[in-house]
PDB file of C-alpha atoms in Angstrom:
ATOM      1  CA  MET R   1     -13.027   0.477   7.858  1.00  0.00           C
ATOM      2  CA  ALA R   2     -10.951   3.601   9.098  1.00  0.00           C
ATOM      3  CA  ASP R   3     -10.223   6.466   6.919  1.00  0.00           C
ATOM      4  CA  SER R   4      -7.775   8.391   8.584  1.00  0.00           C
ATOM      5  CA  GLY R   5      -6.776  10.818   5.774  1.00  0.00           C
ATOM      6  CA  ARG R   6      -3.723   8.809   5.092  1.00  0.00           C
ATOM      7  CA  PHE R   7      -5.217   7.275   1.911  1.00  0.00           C
ATOM      8  CA  THR R   8      -5.180   8.802  -1.694  1.00  0.00           C
ATOM      9  CA  GLY R   9      -5.485   7.141  -4.880  1.00  0.00           C
ATOM     10  CA  ILE R  10      -6.223   7.154  -8.464  1.00  0.00           C
ATOM     11  CA  TYR R  11      -8.505   5.072 -10.572  1.00  0.00           C
ATOM     12  CA  ARG R  12      -8.501   4.729 -14.334  1.00  0.00           C
ATOM     13  CA  SER R  13     -11.563   2.857 -15.533  1.00  0.00           C
ATOM     14  CA  GLY R  14     -11.505   0.368 -18.507  1.00  0.00           C
ATOM     15  CA  ASP R  15     -12.823   3.075 -20.694  1.00  0.00           C
ATOM     16  CA  GLY R  16      -9.970   5.510 -19.915  1.00  0.00           C
ATOM     17  CA  THR R  17     -11.719   7.840 -17.392  1.00  0.00           C
ATOM     18  CA  VAL R  18      -9.235   8.909 -14.673  1.00  0.00           C
ATOM     19  CA  VAL R  19     -10.744   9.886 -11.251  1.00  0.00           C
ATOM     20  CA  PRO R  20      -9.135  10.413  -7.807  1.00  0.00           C
ATOM     21  CA  VAL R  21     -10.077   7.947  -5.142  1.00  0.00           C
ATOM     22  CA  SER R  22      -9.997   9.547  -1.717  1.00  0.00           C
ATOM     23  CA  ASP R  23     -12.384   7.001   0.309  1.00  0.00           C
ATOM     24  CA  PRO R  24     -11.571   3.162   0.477  1.00  0.00           C
ATOM     25  CA  SER R  25     -15.331   2.359   0.112  1.00  0.00           C
ATOM     26  CA  HIS R  26     -14.916   3.317  -3.459  1.00  0.00           C
ATOM     27  CA  LEU R  27     -12.360   0.421  -4.105  1.00  0.00           C
ATOM     28  CA  PRO R  28     -14.635  -2.571  -4.372  1.00  0.00           C
ATOM     29  CA  LYS R  29     -16.301  -1.104  -7.480  1.00  0.00           C
ATOM     30  CA  ALA R  30     -12.929   0.033  -9.002  1.00  0.00           C
ATOM     31  CA  LEU R  31     -11.515  -3.655  -8.191  1.00  0.00           C
ATOM     32  CA  SER R  32     -14.508  -5.246 -10.170  1.00  0.00           C
ATOM     33  CA  ASP R  33     -13.406  -3.439 -13.423  1.00  0.00           C
ATOM     34  CA  GLU R  34     -11.031  -5.883 -14.935  1.00  0.00           C
ATOM     35  CA  LYS R  35      -9.697  -3.298 -17.377  1.00  0.00           C
ATOM     36  CA  GLY R  36      -9.097  -0.510 -14.932  1.00  0.00           C
ATOM     37  CA  LEU R  37      -6.066   0.388 -13.089  1.00  0.00           C
ATOM     38  CA  ILE R  38      -5.725   1.476  -9.425  1.00  0.00           C
ATOM     39  CA  TRP R  39      -2.925   3.154  -7.688  1.00  0.00           C
ATOM     40  CA  ILE R  40      -3.227   3.648  -3.951  1.00  0.00           C
ATOM     41  CA  ASP R  41      -0.780   5.393  -1.673  1.00  0.00           C
ATOM     42  CA  LEU R  42      -1.695   4.399   1.851  1.00  0.00           C
ATOM     43  CA  LEU R  43       0.367   5.776   4.923  1.00  0.00           C
ATOM     44  CA  ILE R  44       0.173   2.998   7.535  1.00  0.00           C
ATOM     45  CA  ARG R  45       0.882   3.901  11.190  1.00  0.00           C
ATOM     46  CA  SER R  46      -1.520   1.566  12.923  1.00  0.00           C
ATOM     47  CA  GLU R  47      -3.570  -1.580  12.468  1.00  0.00           C
ATOM     48  CA  ALA R  48      -6.462   0.515  11.815  1.00  0.00           C
ATOM     49  CA  ASP R  49      -4.824   2.173   8.880  1.00  0.00           C
ATOM     50  CA  ALA R  50      -4.168  -1.405   7.575  1.00  0.00           C
ATOM     51  CA  ASP R  51      -7.877  -2.199   7.600  1.00  0.00           C
ATOM     52  CA  VAL R  52      -7.963  -1.550   3.772  1.00  0.00           C
ATOM     53  CA  LEU R  53      -5.406  -3.918   3.144  1.00  0.00           C
ATOM     54  CA  ARG R  54      -7.345  -6.519   5.063  1.00  0.00           C
ATOM     55  CA  GLU R  55     -10.942  -5.721   4.238  1.00  0.00           C
ATOM     56  CA  VAL R  56     -10.825  -4.669   0.707  1.00  0.00           C
ATOM     57  CA  PHE R  57      -7.725  -6.432  -0.847  1.00  0.00           C
ATOM     58  CA  HIS R  58      -7.749  -9.645   1.518  1.00  0.00           C
ATOM     59  CA  PHE R  59      -3.702  -9.309   1.557  1.00  0.00           C
ATOM     60  CA  HIS R  60      -1.966 -12.203   3.442  1.00  0.00           C
ATOM     61  CA  PRO R  61      -1.690 -11.487   7.117  1.00  0.00           C
ATOM     62  CA  LEU R  62       2.043 -11.794   7.393  1.00  0.00           C
ATOM     63  CA  THR R  63       2.269  -9.100   4.627  1.00  0.00           C
ATOM     64  CA  ILE R  64       0.157  -6.857   6.461  1.00  0.00           C
ATOM     65  CA  GLU R  65       2.168  -7.638   9.862  1.00  0.00           C
ATOM     66  CA  ASP R  66       5.296  -6.494   7.909  1.00  0.00           C
ATOM     67  CA  SER R  67       3.443  -3.194   6.707  1.00  0.00           C
ATOM     68  CA  THR R  68       2.493  -2.190  10.172  1.00  0.00           C
ATOM     69  CA  SER R  69       5.583  -3.298  11.965  1.00  0.00           C
ATOM     70  CA  PRO R  70       7.939  -0.288  12.996  1.00  0.00           C
ATOM     71  CA  HIS R  71      10.945  -2.390  12.185  1.00  0.00           C
ATOM     72  CA  VAL R  72      12.502  -1.784   8.679  1.00  0.00           C
ATOM     73  CA  ASP R  73      12.814  -5.116   7.188  1.00  0.00           C
ATOM     74  CA  PRO R  74      15.426  -6.213   4.703  1.00  0.00           C
ATOM     75  CA  ALA R  75      14.582  -5.850   0.925  1.00  0.00           C
ATOM     76  CA  LYS R  76      12.516  -8.796  -0.394  1.00  0.00           C
ATOM     77  CA  ILE R  77       9.859  -9.902  -2.931  1.00  0.00           C
ATOM     78  CA  ASP R  78       7.217 -12.346  -1.952  1.00  0.00           C
ATOM     79  CA  ASP R  79       5.074 -14.088  -4.572  1.00  0.00           C
ATOM     80  CA  HIS R  80       1.580 -14.653  -3.414  1.00  0.00           C
ATOM     81  CA  GLY R  81      -0.019 -15.977  -6.624  1.00  0.00           C
ATOM     82  CA  ASP R  82      -2.276 -13.038  -7.275  1.00  0.00           C
ATOM     83  CA  TYR R  83       0.174 -10.439  -6.359  1.00  0.00           C
ATOM     84  CA  LEU R  84       3.661  -9.616  -5.376  1.00  0.00           C
ATOM     85  CA  PHE R  85       4.628  -8.051  -2.073  1.00  0.00           C
ATOM     86  CA  VAL R  86       7.826  -5.954  -2.402  1.00  0.00           C
ATOM     87  CA  VAL R  87       9.520  -4.522   0.547  1.00  0.00           C
ATOM     88  CA  VAL R  88      12.409  -1.827  -0.156  1.00  0.00           C
ATOM     89  CA  GLN R  89      14.287   0.795   1.787  1.00  0.00           C
ATOM     90  CA  ALA R  90      14.252   4.617   1.156  1.00  0.00           C
ATOM     91  CA  LEU R  91      15.568   7.544   2.819  1.00  0.00           C
ATOM     92  CA  SER R  92      13.434   9.771   4.925  1.00  0.00           C
ATOM     93  CA  GLY R  93      14.992  12.967   3.570  1.00  0.00           C
ATOM     94  CA  TYR R  94      18.204  14.849   3.617  1.00  0.00           C
ATOM     95  CA  THR R  95      19.244  17.154   6.030  1.00  0.00           C
ATOM     96  CA  PRO R  96      22.805  18.449   6.056  1.00  0.00           C
ATOM     97  CA  ASP R  97      24.910  17.469   9.107  1.00  0.00           C
ATOM     98  CA  GLN R  98      22.333  14.796  10.049  1.00  0.00           C
ATOM     99  CA  GLU R  99      22.592  11.045   9.723  1.00  0.00           C
ATOM    100  CA  LEU R 100      20.590   9.485   6.965  1.00  0.00           C
ATOM    101  CA  GLU R 101      17.571   7.549   8.230  1.00  0.00           C
ATOM    102  CA  ALA R 102      16.257   4.415   6.356  1.00  0.00           C
ATOM    103  CA  ILE R 103      12.637   3.843   6.115  1.00  0.00           C
ATOM    104  CA  GLU R 104      10.671   1.037   4.750  1.00  0.00           C
ATOM    105  CA  VAL R 105       8.227   1.143   1.832  1.00  0.00           C
ATOM    106  CA  ASP R 106       6.056  -1.775   0.975  1.00  0.00           C
ATOM    107  CA  PHE R 107       4.342  -2.304  -2.449  1.00  0.00           C
ATOM    108  CA  TYR R 108       1.566  -4.771  -3.289  1.00  0.00           C
ATOM    109  CA  LEU R 109       1.685  -5.364  -7.244  1.00  0.00           C
ATOM    110  CA  GLY R 110      -1.116  -7.269  -8.839  1.00  0.00           C
ATOM    111  CA  ALA R 111      -3.088  -7.660 -12.002  1.00  0.00           C
TER     112      ALA R 111
END
């Protein structure tokens, strides 16, 4: 699994301990904690960056394809049973006298 430095996260265990997660190899243990909570920020620029979505979370291939595509998709919510896949648009930033540029932000939300 690739770790390109585009991965950061926070894990709160079932007992309330909060620790940073900087390596995707730590995720399986955190995911086995049914009372824990994980927030992952993953910048995907390539198929290799999406390995954590495939190999750890086993998300649907079409959602991963949406996440890796350079195309900005329309907003949507897809229910995959165990999780929701949410696509929204955001602005890349504001610079006076320059046209605003939309970017896509994807969320996987699950128990």
